[in-house]
């Protein structure tokens, strides 16, 4: 089992693209913003291209750069492995890291298949016995407005939940000339909009309601079925290289209805074809006593309708979630001084580091992430079976 | 065939509750706001309770009051029958009126069953040959912002349509003590949220996109299954009378995904349990070149994203649809002086009266309304069959 | 003194342009929407052009048309004179009507000068002794959200008022080719943006706060000093006729700071040059315990910040002012079904008719309107005196 | 003259409260987010309390801690002095730093008096001749939406500017029990809301319009004139210590009208008593061809009305300013992933560092900041002279 050495927590990051940069800023910042019992050291970053990973280390603030993740996992001076690679390598790296006794933070979706996710959850459960901590990076749980949403529902403020309405809308591949990057290839990404952004709304809605999806009816669509082959493919942008067209093997959009185990019904939509919607993760929950609504494009705000207030004064209250008594906000600026997307990662690192220091298990666990994977799997099965109602398989707990 | 007599159009209205009042104000106003070739006369109103219908005639401005719709339909001095009763009597009244050569405006949904709606559409098609006009009252088509939405899409401003996202959210029966009014009884209302408000979003989205729904996958839910028996039941409000509980026989909510014949995919949700959402009919359409979004609670506004504009200036433009060049608006007030819900009915009457005078067929026709009914029928069949994908039956044209 | 005859209230309207049309719809509607002890009769409309006033009578629903307001005022069968002419004739018509024992509803601003307004207030005070009622048409007081704002402040919900922030923004003369209509001529209109729309925000803010402006510091500006002479000039639109340019003799914009007698400080701005703002009357009031904000372009909404709520739940609540318990709303449609600009006039007529029937004095009285005129006068004096602080003269009460 | 040593820029920061923390994060981040020709070193932080400054150094990432700013300024290994102290010490520290050949970044307002600000501007002008750079920290210029606003106006998109409407609304001292912190004492802070937040809107509106204020008419108000004496006073929060009350010697609110040298008229309001408004810096500019509106509480958005678009499509476009072609945004996350308050400081440091490296003068210069001070001075003089119109004194240029 890994321990922190002299009050330090030494991190090794695998991947240096979009998620690698987001995690790096969070690791750099977490001890500046929060009082923590241990000090994070950004020990090593790992990527396949030697020059690129070296440049990334310098730019992002890592003490060393490596090209072989197996060597990184084998290092004695690393306590945490942070996995920011595409989904097809999550399982292999994570399993090796857990086996080496490292704490693991793995980006979402946990894996490209239920089989892999299941193996990872099982390994994490075993490792937990030795004090090894694991966390799946559903960072939006740590947006303060989302955390407040969860708190208000947990406190019973909405009463019985009736409706969940969730959409994650982007538009970055509307142009049919946008090239065939790895996120559009099933062997690399597992699925398309569903796994990339649909996974977020599945996790987020289950988290805030405290209810789990029991069954779904789904359809998926690929609007643009062939795209130019890319010359380079990094993160969300790329150029084409004139080598011709390749087949898109993932969904551009996934839509499904669902039932949750507390009695709510739900609609979900994840798409990369909602022109004009850049990062519109929207969730609304309607309960017997009130409602809550959130939009990631205005992530410092939460709309709360409290039906127990006097009738003529009822309405949706726009809470500007920037007060010191709001989750995570005491660490930042005075009221009304808003924070951004990247802060959700800093908050995630704070909770992860604190849990490691406390010897407790952070959430969402790999089992939680496996359950999300099981929902996504049910979605794909339903979509492949004429939208027939499809139950979500249970998480087989190992502990 | 009915003709207008001396430039007059003599109207007989059946029903005097919520819809009766809304239609009455529209009949009173249409010649004041619009230049029309004929003058509307509010000749008679008809309802079952003699005292109530007499009071309604006085209040709403009708020249006479009657209690037997058959007598109304038989009157020589009536040109138009306007049907505002609950759905279970639409077919009988409408068929009689068409047989008597009256123009008919029938509230939506056209009927409680496909069979009735089909008979009505057939009768309307036959009557059309004799110059008799018929219109189904999907009044929201005549909200200026909705009409503008239709115009922009028809002009190709969105390009290929990818997504339709429609919800009609109300909350008037969230309280389990709200009594069992006729709108909660299947034999009177046909269905619940689905037929009452779901019908609107089915019609509206098909209208603005110019595409028809080809198949659906649906679920319905009744959250509160028993309610107090009502003492009186008028419109959307009622009191309970202590006679005990009765069974709710309609859906509180209906959710479905759909495909449209032009290639778009869609989510639909109709509910009376969205706490805090009073009359939130929301439609968003995403196309390859832009997007449009509308919310009935802000019915003077239309959001338009034009992806062909220069990149750094793109965004959703909030068009305040109150300019004289916007649909219907030249009849009203200066720019920025907003109109309300009731104006949609005045606009509907304007188009209906103009079509009668011109000898043309107004839209939506009974065939259009039958097609909506066929969608609702597919929704109920899918919901009753484990959400299995269910095709929408074709409208059998009779002409 | 005029009395209602057999439960009827017989109205004579002077003017048939924009305001004439708005008042006509309200007179037509008031007995349809509200239960009132008397029935309004739209007896006569009066205007200078015989053909136009005849057409207006037919279009707007008046029983007769006249061209001489003196004859109208002299008629025995008229109980109420409704004055909708440009401001330069308000005093003459109103004084004659009061002398003839008619109840008078006079559009705002009450007059073009303090002298005229003072004479009118004096006459109204005398007539009051004989049971003659008078009202100045600051219709926005009767927007339900504004009435609710007044109620909440009167109930102490904001505590001590600290700030008032009011703007009335329009843009209909931004184009320098827009012709020199009567509203841009000092001899007809008295002042420009100040009297036309500035008067509204002066009245509205004093009404909702229950405080009066004691002094001001002002500046005015005329951005476009010459405009094409108009061929016709009706309401807010007009054509030019090629006769050359004329001088604009009123303000395009008026800006001032103020102090209110309860200790609040305020900013006011009225302009016709706020491009893109069509009818944006915006008022915000900040108090020790909360705040309220209103925008006429979204007139069914009121924003309420209640600082006595639990800290983490505080925020501006968007109250959709469409509930039956909200002011005036029980007369209209179900919750969430919004109303428009014109309804404010119907509400005004309701209160005026009810006051006449009850034998009480409606508000705002002519004294109230005179006081607004005194504020406008102080604004113009300050603007003409290097913005020096200028006290508002007291209303000299006559009763 | 200070030069960068081996591609490094060694910074010494004075002050470790709110602004100190905000600047520290920016210094830490600037080389991570932006490609810059020099590398920032956070060499030393300086503050009066030895323990506190030591803790701040550790927390905020500074290599050393000091208690005497004179020693800091004298160090050879410091290239830049960053002044984040209260306004009463700006002049002394800045003048010493400039004299020592250090580049200086001084927080706003530049000084508490025109005399001090003038001396600083003069010193900066002299130092400029030796290649020493100076910048006043009006960080909101570097909010991307504000920078975009400036670009659009500079490109002529609004045409002639008619109106500026600016307010900076906060509410942190509404509670009369909030103690008498340094920001409420004239000898420390110079003025109250006026200098603290009013300075921001003066600078920002002049920056985006490219016009300067030529005269003002003002009033100021102190609503709560005595407050509990504080036990500690750090940043915006503090506790009281029961030592009794002290007199508030600054304004709680300042309101003024203004004229700009390009012909626009303007209203300004700065207050700490706008209950519910936490950090609402709002600016709207109306021009002959369009309008722009910004609200700091939604700092990733800019509203743009383009009156040259086709009439029926005009409206305020909500630009989500998160695209890579928007100012500063290429350094951050994909479109729609919003940034926060603190990023404005990182952008400021980027421009400052780049200017030092390039040997050019960054903006706003100390002359620019002196001009803001002259506006504030005119405001206070007008407020003390019955709001009489008061011209803004010219900046006496020294170069």
Coordinates of N, CA, C and O in Angstrom, one line a residue, chain A residues 161-165 167 169 171 174 176 217-221 223-224 252-259 263-278 282 284 286-291 293 303 305 307 314 316 385-390, chain B residues 161-165 167 169 171 174 176 217-221 223-224 252-259 263-278 282 284 286-291 293 303 305 307 314 316 385-390:
Chain A
X161 N -39.5 12.7 -5.6 CA -39.0 13.1 -6.9 C -39.9 12.5 -8.0 O -40.1 11.3 -8.0
X162 N -40.4 13.4 -8.9 CA -41.3 12.9 -9.9 C -40.6 12.8 -11.3 O -40.8 11.9 -12.0
X163 N -39.8 13.9 -11.6 CA -39.2 14.0 -12.9 C -37.7 14.4 -12.8 O -37.3 15.2 -12.0
X164 N -37.0 13.8 -13.8 CA -35.6 14.2 -14.0 C -35.6 14.5 -15.5 O -36.1 13.7 -16.4
X165 N -34.9 15.6 -15.8 CA -34.9 16.0 -17.3 C -33.4 16.4 -17.5 O -33.0 17.5 -16.9
X167 N -30.0 16.9 -20.1 CA -29.5 17.0 -21.5 C -28.1 17.5 -21.4 O -27.7 18.3 -20.6
X169 N -25.7 19.0 -24.2 CA -25.7 19.4 -25.6 C -24.4 20.1 -26.0 O -24.0 21.1 -25.3
X171 N -21.9 21.0 -29.8 CA -22.1 21.2 -31.2 C -20.8 21.1 -32.0 O -20.7 21.5 -33.1
X174 N -20.8 19.4 -35.6 CA -21.9 19.7 -36.6 C -21.3 19.8 -38.0 O -21.9 19.3 -39.0
X176 N -19.7 18.7 -41.1 CA -19.3 17.3 -41.6 C -17.9 17.2 -42.1 O -17.4 16.1 -42.2
X217 N -35.2 3.1 -22.2 CA -35.6 2.8 -23.6 C -34.9 3.9 -24.4 O -35.1 5.1 -24.2
X218 N -34.2 3.4 -25.4 CA -33.2 4.4 -26.1 C -33.2 4.3 -27.6 O -33.6 3.3 -28.2
X219 N -32.7 5.4 -28.1 CA -32.3 5.4 -29.5 C -31.0 6.2 -29.7 O -30.7 7.1 -28.9
X220 N -30.2 5.8 -30.6 CA -29.0 6.5 -31.0 C -29.0 6.9 -32.4 O -29.7 6.2 -33.2
X221 N -28.2 7.8 -32.8 CA -28.1 8.3 -34.2 C -26.7 8.8 -34.5 O -26.1 9.4 -33.7
X223 N -25.4 11.1 -37.4 CA -25.9 11.9 -38.5 C -24.9 12.0 -39.6 O -25.3 12.0 -40.8
X224 N -23.7 12.1 -39.3 CA -22.6 12.1 -40.3 C -21.8 10.9 -40.2 O -21.1 10.7 -39.2
X252 N -23.5 9.9 -32.7 CA -23.5 11.4 -32.6 C -24.4 11.9 -31.5 O -24.2 13.0 -30.9
X253 N -25.5 11.1 -31.3 CA -26.5 11.5 -30.3 C -27.1 10.2 -29.7 O -27.3 9.2 -30.4
X254 N -27.5 10.3 -28.4 CA -28.2 9.2 -27.7 C -29.3 9.9 -26.9 O -29.1 10.8 -26.2
X255 N -30.5 9.3 -27.1 CA -31.7 9.8 -26.4 C -32.3 8.6 -25.7 O -32.5 7.6 -26.3
X256 N -32.7 8.8 -24.4 CA -33.4 7.8 -23.8 C -34.3 8.3 -22.7 O -34.1 9.3 -22.1
X257 N -35.4 7.5 -22.5 CA -36.2 7.7 -21.3 C -35.8 6.6 -20.3 O -35.2 5.6 -20.6
X258 N -36.2 6.9 -19.0 CA -35.7 6.0 -17.9 C -36.6 6.1 -16.7 O -37.4 7.0 -16.6
X259 N -36.5 5.0 -15.9 CA -37.2 5.0 -14.6 C -36.1 4.9 -13.5 O -35.1 4.2 -13.7
X263 N -39.0 6.0 -8.0 CA -40.3 6.3 -8.6 C -40.3 7.4 -9.7 O -41.3 7.7 -10.3
X264 N -39.2 8.1 -9.9 CA -39.1 9.2 -10.9 C -39.0 8.6 -12.3 O -38.5 7.5 -12.5
X265 N -39.5 9.4 -13.2 CA -39.3 9.1 -14.6 C -38.4 10.2 -15.2 O -38.3 11.3 -14.7
X266 N -37.7 9.8 -16.3 CA -36.7 10.7 -16.7 C -36.5 10.7 -18.3 O -36.8 9.7 -18.9
X267 N -36.0 11.8 -18.8 CA -35.6 11.9 -20.2 C -34.1 12.3 -20.2 O -33.7 13.1 -19.4
X268 N -33.3 11.7 -21.0 CA -31.9 12.0 -21.2 C -31.6 12.2 -22.6 O -32.1 11.5 -23.5
X269 N -30.7 13.1 -22.9 CA -30.3 13.4 -24.2 C -28.8 13.8 -24.2 O -28.5 14.8 -23.5
X270 N -28.0 13.2 -25.0 CA -26.6 13.6 -25.1 C -26.3 13.7 -26.6 O -26.6 12.8 -27.4
X271 N -25.8 14.8 -27.0 CA -25.6 15.0 -28.4 C -24.4 16.0 -28.7 O -24.2 16.9 -27.9
X272 N -23.8 15.8 -29.8 CA -22.8 16.7 -30.3 C -23.3 17.5 -31.5 O -22.5 18.1 -32.2
X273 N -24.6 17.5 -31.7 CA -25.2 18.2 -32.9 C -26.2 19.2 -32.5 O -27.1 19.5 -33.3
X274 N -26.1 19.8 -31.3 CA -27.1 20.8 -30.9 C -26.5 22.2 -31.2 O -25.9 22.8 -30.3
X275 N -26.6 22.6 -32.4 CA -25.9 23.8 -32.9 C -26.1 25.0 -31.9 O -27.3 25.3 -31.6
X276 N -25.1 25.6 -31.5 CA -25.2 26.8 -30.6 C -25.1 26.4 -29.1 O -24.8 27.3 -28.3
X277 N -25.2 25.2 -28.8 CA -25.1 24.8 -27.4 C -23.6 24.2 -27.3 O -23.3 23.2 -27.9
X278 N -22.8 24.9 -26.5 CA -21.4 24.6 -26.5 C -21.1 23.6 -25.4 O -20.3 22.7 -25.7
X282 N -27.6 20.3 -18.8 CA -28.8 20.9 -18.1 C -29.5 19.8 -17.4 O -29.8 18.7 -18.0
X284 N -32.8 19.2 -14.7 CA -33.9 19.7 -13.9 C -34.5 18.6 -13.2 O -34.7 17.5 -13.7
X286 N -37.9 17.7 -10.7 CA -39.2 18.2 -10.2 C -39.6 17.2 -9.1 O -39.7 16.0 -9.3
X287 N -39.9 17.7 -7.9 CA -40.4 16.9 -6.8 C -41.7 17.4 -6.3 O -42.2 18.5 -6.8
X288 N -42.3 16.7 -5.4 CA -43.6 17.1 -4.9 C -43.6 18.4 -4.2 O -44.6 19.1 -4.1
X289 N -42.5 18.8 -3.6 CA -42.4 20.1 -2.8 C -41.6 21.2 -3.5 O -41.4 22.3 -3.0
X290 N -41.0 20.9 -4.6 CA -40.2 21.9 -5.3 C -39.4 21.4 -6.5 O -39.5 20.2 -6.8
X291 N -38.6 22.2 -7.0 CA -37.8 21.9 -8.2 C -36.4 22.5 -8.2 O -36.3 23.6 -7.5
X293 N -33.1 23.4 -10.9 CA -32.6 23.4 -12.3 C -31.2 24.0 -12.4 O -30.8 24.9 -11.7
X303 N -31.1 27.2 -9.8 CA -32.5 27.6 -9.8 C -33.3 26.7 -8.8 O -33.3 25.5 -9.0
X305 N -37.0 26.2 -6.9 CA -38.4 26.5 -6.7 C -38.9 25.8 -5.4 O -38.8 24.6 -5.4
X307 N -41.9 25.1 -3.3 CA -43.4 25.2 -3.3 C -44.0 25.3 -1.9 O -45.2 25.4 -1.8
X314 N -44.0 32.5 -4.7 CA -43.3 31.4 -5.3 C -42.7 31.7 -6.6 O -43.3 32.5 -7.4
X316 N -39.0 30.5 -9.3 CA -37.6 30.0 -9.3 C -36.6 31.0 -8.8 O -36.6 32.1 -9.4
X385 N -32.2 -2.8 -30.0 CA -33.3 -3.7 -29.9 C -34.7 -2.9 -30.1 O -35.6 -3.1 -29.3
X386 N -34.7 -2.1 -31.0 CA -36.0 -1.3 -31.3 C -36.5 -0.6 -30.1 O -37.7 -0.5 -29.9
X387 N -35.6 0.0 -29.3 CA -35.9 0.8 -28.2 C -36.7 0.0 -27.1 O -37.3 0.7 -26.2
X388 N -36.7 -1.3 -27.1 CA -37.4 -2.0 -26.1 C -36.9 -1.7 -24.7 O -35.7 -1.5 -24.5
X389 N -37.8 -1.7 -23.8 CA -37.4 -1.5 -22.4 C -36.3 -2.4 -22.0 O -36.5 -3.6 -22.2
X390 N -35.3 -1.9 -21.3 CA -34.1 -2.7 -21.0 C -33.7 -2.4 -19.6 O -33.4 -1.3 -19.3
Chain B
X161 N -32.5 19.5 -40.3 CA -32.9 19.4 -38.8 C -32.3 18.2 -38.2 O -32.5 17.1 -38.7
X162 N -31.6 18.3 -37.1 CA -31.1 17.2 -36.4 C -31.9 16.8 -35.2 O -32.0 15.6 -34.9
X163 N -32.2 17.8 -34.4 CA -32.9 17.5 -33.1 C -34.1 18.4 -32.9 O -34.1 19.5 -33.2
X164 N -35.1 17.7 -32.2 CA -36.2 18.4 -31.7 C -36.3 18.1 -30.2 O -36.2 16.9 -29.9
X165 N -36.5 19.1 -29.4 CA -36.6 18.9 -27.9 C -37.8 19.6 -27.4 O -37.8 20.8 -27.5
X167 N -41.0 20.0 -24.6 CA -41.6 19.7 -23.3 C -42.8 20.6 -23.1 O -42.7 21.8 -23.4
X169 N -44.7 21.5 -19.7 CA -44.6 21.3 -18.3 C -45.6 22.1 -17.5 O -45.6 23.4 -17.7
X171 N -48.0 22.1 -13.5 CA -47.9 21.6 -12.2 C -49.2 21.6 -11.4 O -49.2 21.5 -10.2
X174 N -50.1 18.7 -8.8 CA -49.0 18.1 -8.0 C -49.6 17.7 -6.6 O -49.3 16.7 -6.0
X176 N -51.8 16.1 -4.1 CA -52.6 14.8 -4.2 C -54.0 15.1 -3.7 O -54.9 14.2 -4.0
X217 N -41.1 5.8 -29.1 CA -40.9 4.8 -27.9 C -41.3 5.6 -26.7 O -40.7 6.7 -26.4
X218 N -42.2 5.1 -25.9 CA -42.9 5.9 -24.9 C -43.0 5.2 -23.6 O -43.0 4.0 -23.4
X219 N -43.1 6.0 -22.5 CA -43.6 5.6 -21.2 C -44.5 6.6 -20.7 O -44.4 7.8 -21.0
X220 N -45.5 6.1 -19.9 CA -46.4 7.0 -19.2 C -46.4 6.7 -17.8 O -46.0 5.6 -17.4
X221 N -46.9 7.7 -17.0 CA -46.9 7.4 -15.5 C -48.1 8.2 -14.9 O -48.4 9.3 -15.3
X223 N -48.7 9.4 -11.2 CA -48.0 9.4 -9.9 C -49.0 9.3 -8.7 O -48.8 8.7 -7.7
X224 N -50.2 10.0 -8.9 CA -51.2 10.0 -7.9 C -52.4 9.2 -8.4 O -53.1 9.7 -9.3
X252 N -50.5 11.0 -15.8 CA -50.0 12.3 -15.2 C -48.9 12.9 -16.1 O -48.7 14.1 -16.2
X253 N -48.2 12.0 -16.7 CA -47.0 12.4 -17.5 C -46.8 11.4 -18.6 O -47.1 10.2 -18.5
X254 N -46.3 11.9 -19.8 CA -46.0 11.0 -20.9 C -44.7 11.5 -21.4 O -44.5 12.7 -21.7
X255 N -43.7 10.5 -21.6 CA -42.4 10.8 -22.1 C -42.1 9.9 -23.3 O -42.4 8.7 -23.3
X256 N -41.6 10.5 -24.4 CA -41.3 9.6 -25.5 C -40.2 10.2 -26.4 O -39.9 11.4 -26.4
X257 N -39.4 9.3 -27.0 CA -38.5 9.6 -28.0 C -39.2 9.4 -29.4 O -40.1 8.6 -29.4
X258 N -38.7 10.0 -30.4 CA -39.3 9.9 -31.7 C -38.3 10.1 -32.8 O -37.2 10.7 -32.6
X259 N -38.7 9.7 -34.0 CA -38.0 10.0 -35.2 C -38.9 10.7 -36.2 O -40.1 10.4 -36.2
X263 N -35.4 13.0 -40.9 CA -34.1 12.6 -40.3 C -33.8 13.0 -38.9 O -32.8 12.7 -38.3
X264 N -34.7 13.9 -38.4 CA -34.4 14.4 -37.0 C -34.8 13.3 -36.0 O -35.7 12.5 -36.2
X265 N -34.2 13.4 -34.8 CA -34.6 12.6 -33.6 C -35.1 13.6 -32.6 O -34.8 14.8 -32.6
X266 N -35.9 13.1 -31.7 CA -36.7 14.0 -30.8 C -36.9 13.4 -29.5 O -37.0 12.2 -29.3
X267 N -37.0 14.3 -28.5 CA -37.6 13.9 -27.2 C -38.8 14.7 -26.9 O -38.8 15.9 -27.2
X268 N -39.8 14.1 -26.3 CA -41.0 14.8 -25.9 C -41.4 14.5 -24.5 O -41.2 13.3 -24.0
X269 N -41.9 15.5 -23.8 CA -42.3 15.2 -22.4 C -43.5 16.1 -22.2 O -43.5 17.3 -22.4
X270 N -44.6 15.5 -21.7 CA -45.8 16.2 -21.3 C -46.1 15.8 -19.8 O -46.2 14.6 -19.6
X271 N -46.2 16.8 -19.0 CA -46.5 16.4 -17.6 C -47.2 17.5 -16.8 O -47.1 18.7 -17.2
X272 N -48.0 17.1 -15.9 CA -48.7 18.0 -14.9 C -48.0 18.0 -13.6 O -48.6 18.4 -12.6
X273 N -46.8 17.5 -13.5 CA -46.1 17.3 -12.2 C -44.8 18.0 -12.2 O -43.9 17.6 -11.4
X274 N -44.6 19.0 -13.0 CA -43.3 19.7 -13.0 C -43.4 20.9 -12.1 O -43.7 22.0 -12.6
X275 N -43.3 20.7 -10.8 CA -43.5 21.8 -9.8 C -42.8 23.1 -10.2 O -41.6 23.1 -10.5
X276 N -43.6 24.1 -10.2 CA -43.0 25.4 -10.5 C -43.1 25.8 -12.0 O -43.0 27.0 -12.3
X277 N -43.4 24.9 -12.8 CA -43.5 25.2 -14.3 C -45.0 25.3 -14.5 O -45.8 24.3 -14.4
X278 N -45.5 26.5 -14.8 CA -46.9 26.7 -14.9 C -47.5 26.4 -16.2 O -48.6 25.8 -16.4
X282 N -42.0 24.3 -24.1 CA -40.7 24.6 -24.6 C -40.3 23.8 -25.8 O -40.5 22.6 -25.8
X284 N -37.2 23.3 -28.7 CA -35.9 23.7 -29.3 C -35.7 22.8 -30.5 O -35.9 21.6 -30.5
X286 N -32.7 22.0 -33.4 CA -31.3 22.2 -33.8 C -31.1 21.7 -35.2 O -31.4 20.6 -35.5
X287 N -30.5 22.6 -36.0 CA -30.2 22.2 -37.4 C -28.8 22.3 -37.7 O -28.0 22.8 -36.9
X288 N -28.4 22.0 -38.9 CA -27.0 22.0 -39.3 C -26.5 23.5 -39.4 O -25.3 23.7 -39.2
X289 N -27.4 24.4 -39.6 CA -27.0 25.8 -39.8 C -27.4 26.7 -38.7 O -27.1 27.9 -38.7
X290 N -28.2 26.2 -37.7 CA -28.6 27.1 -36.6 C -29.6 26.4 -35.7 O -29.9 25.2 -35.9
X291 N -30.1 27.1 -34.8 CA -31.1 26.6 -33.8 C -32.1 27.6 -33.5 O -31.9 28.8 -33.6
X293 N -35.2 28.4 -30.3 CA -35.8 27.9 -29.1 C -36.9 28.8 -28.6 O -36.8 30.1 -28.8
X303 N -35.6 32.6 -29.5 CA -34.2 32.6 -29.5 C -33.7 31.9 -30.8 O -34.1 30.9 -31.2
X305 N -30.3 31.0 -33.1 CA -28.8 30.9 -33.3 C -28.5 30.7 -34.7 O -29.0 29.7 -35.3
X307 N -25.7 30.0 -37.2 CA -24.3 29.5 -37.3 C -23.6 30.0 -38.5 O -22.4 29.7 -38.7
X314 N -21.4 34.9 -32.9 CA -22.5 33.9 -32.8 C -23.0 33.8 -31.4 O -22.3 34.0 -30.4
X316 N -27.1 33.0 -29.2 CA -28.6 32.9 -29.3 C -29.1 34.4 -29.2 O -28.8 35.1 -28.3
X385 N -46.5 -1.4 -24.3 CA -45.8 -2.5 -24.9 C -44.3 -2.4 -24.5 O -43.5 -2.6 -25.4
X386 N -44.0 -2.1 -23.3 CA -42.6 -2.0 -22.8 C -41.8 -1.1 -23.6 O -40.6 -1.3 -23.9
X387 N -42.4 0.0 -24.0 CA -41.7 1.1 -24.8 C -41.2 0.6 -26.1 O -40.3 1.3 -26.7
X388 N -41.6 -0.5 -26.6 CA -41.1 -0.9 -27.9 C -41.4 0.1 -29.0 O -42.4 0.8 -28.9
X389 N -40.5 0.2 -29.9 CA -40.6 1.2 -31.0 C -41.9 0.9 -31.8 O -42.2 -0.2 -32.1
X390 N -42.7 1.9 -32.0 CA -44.0 1.8 -32.5 C -44.2 2.8 -33.7 O -44.1 4.0 -33.4

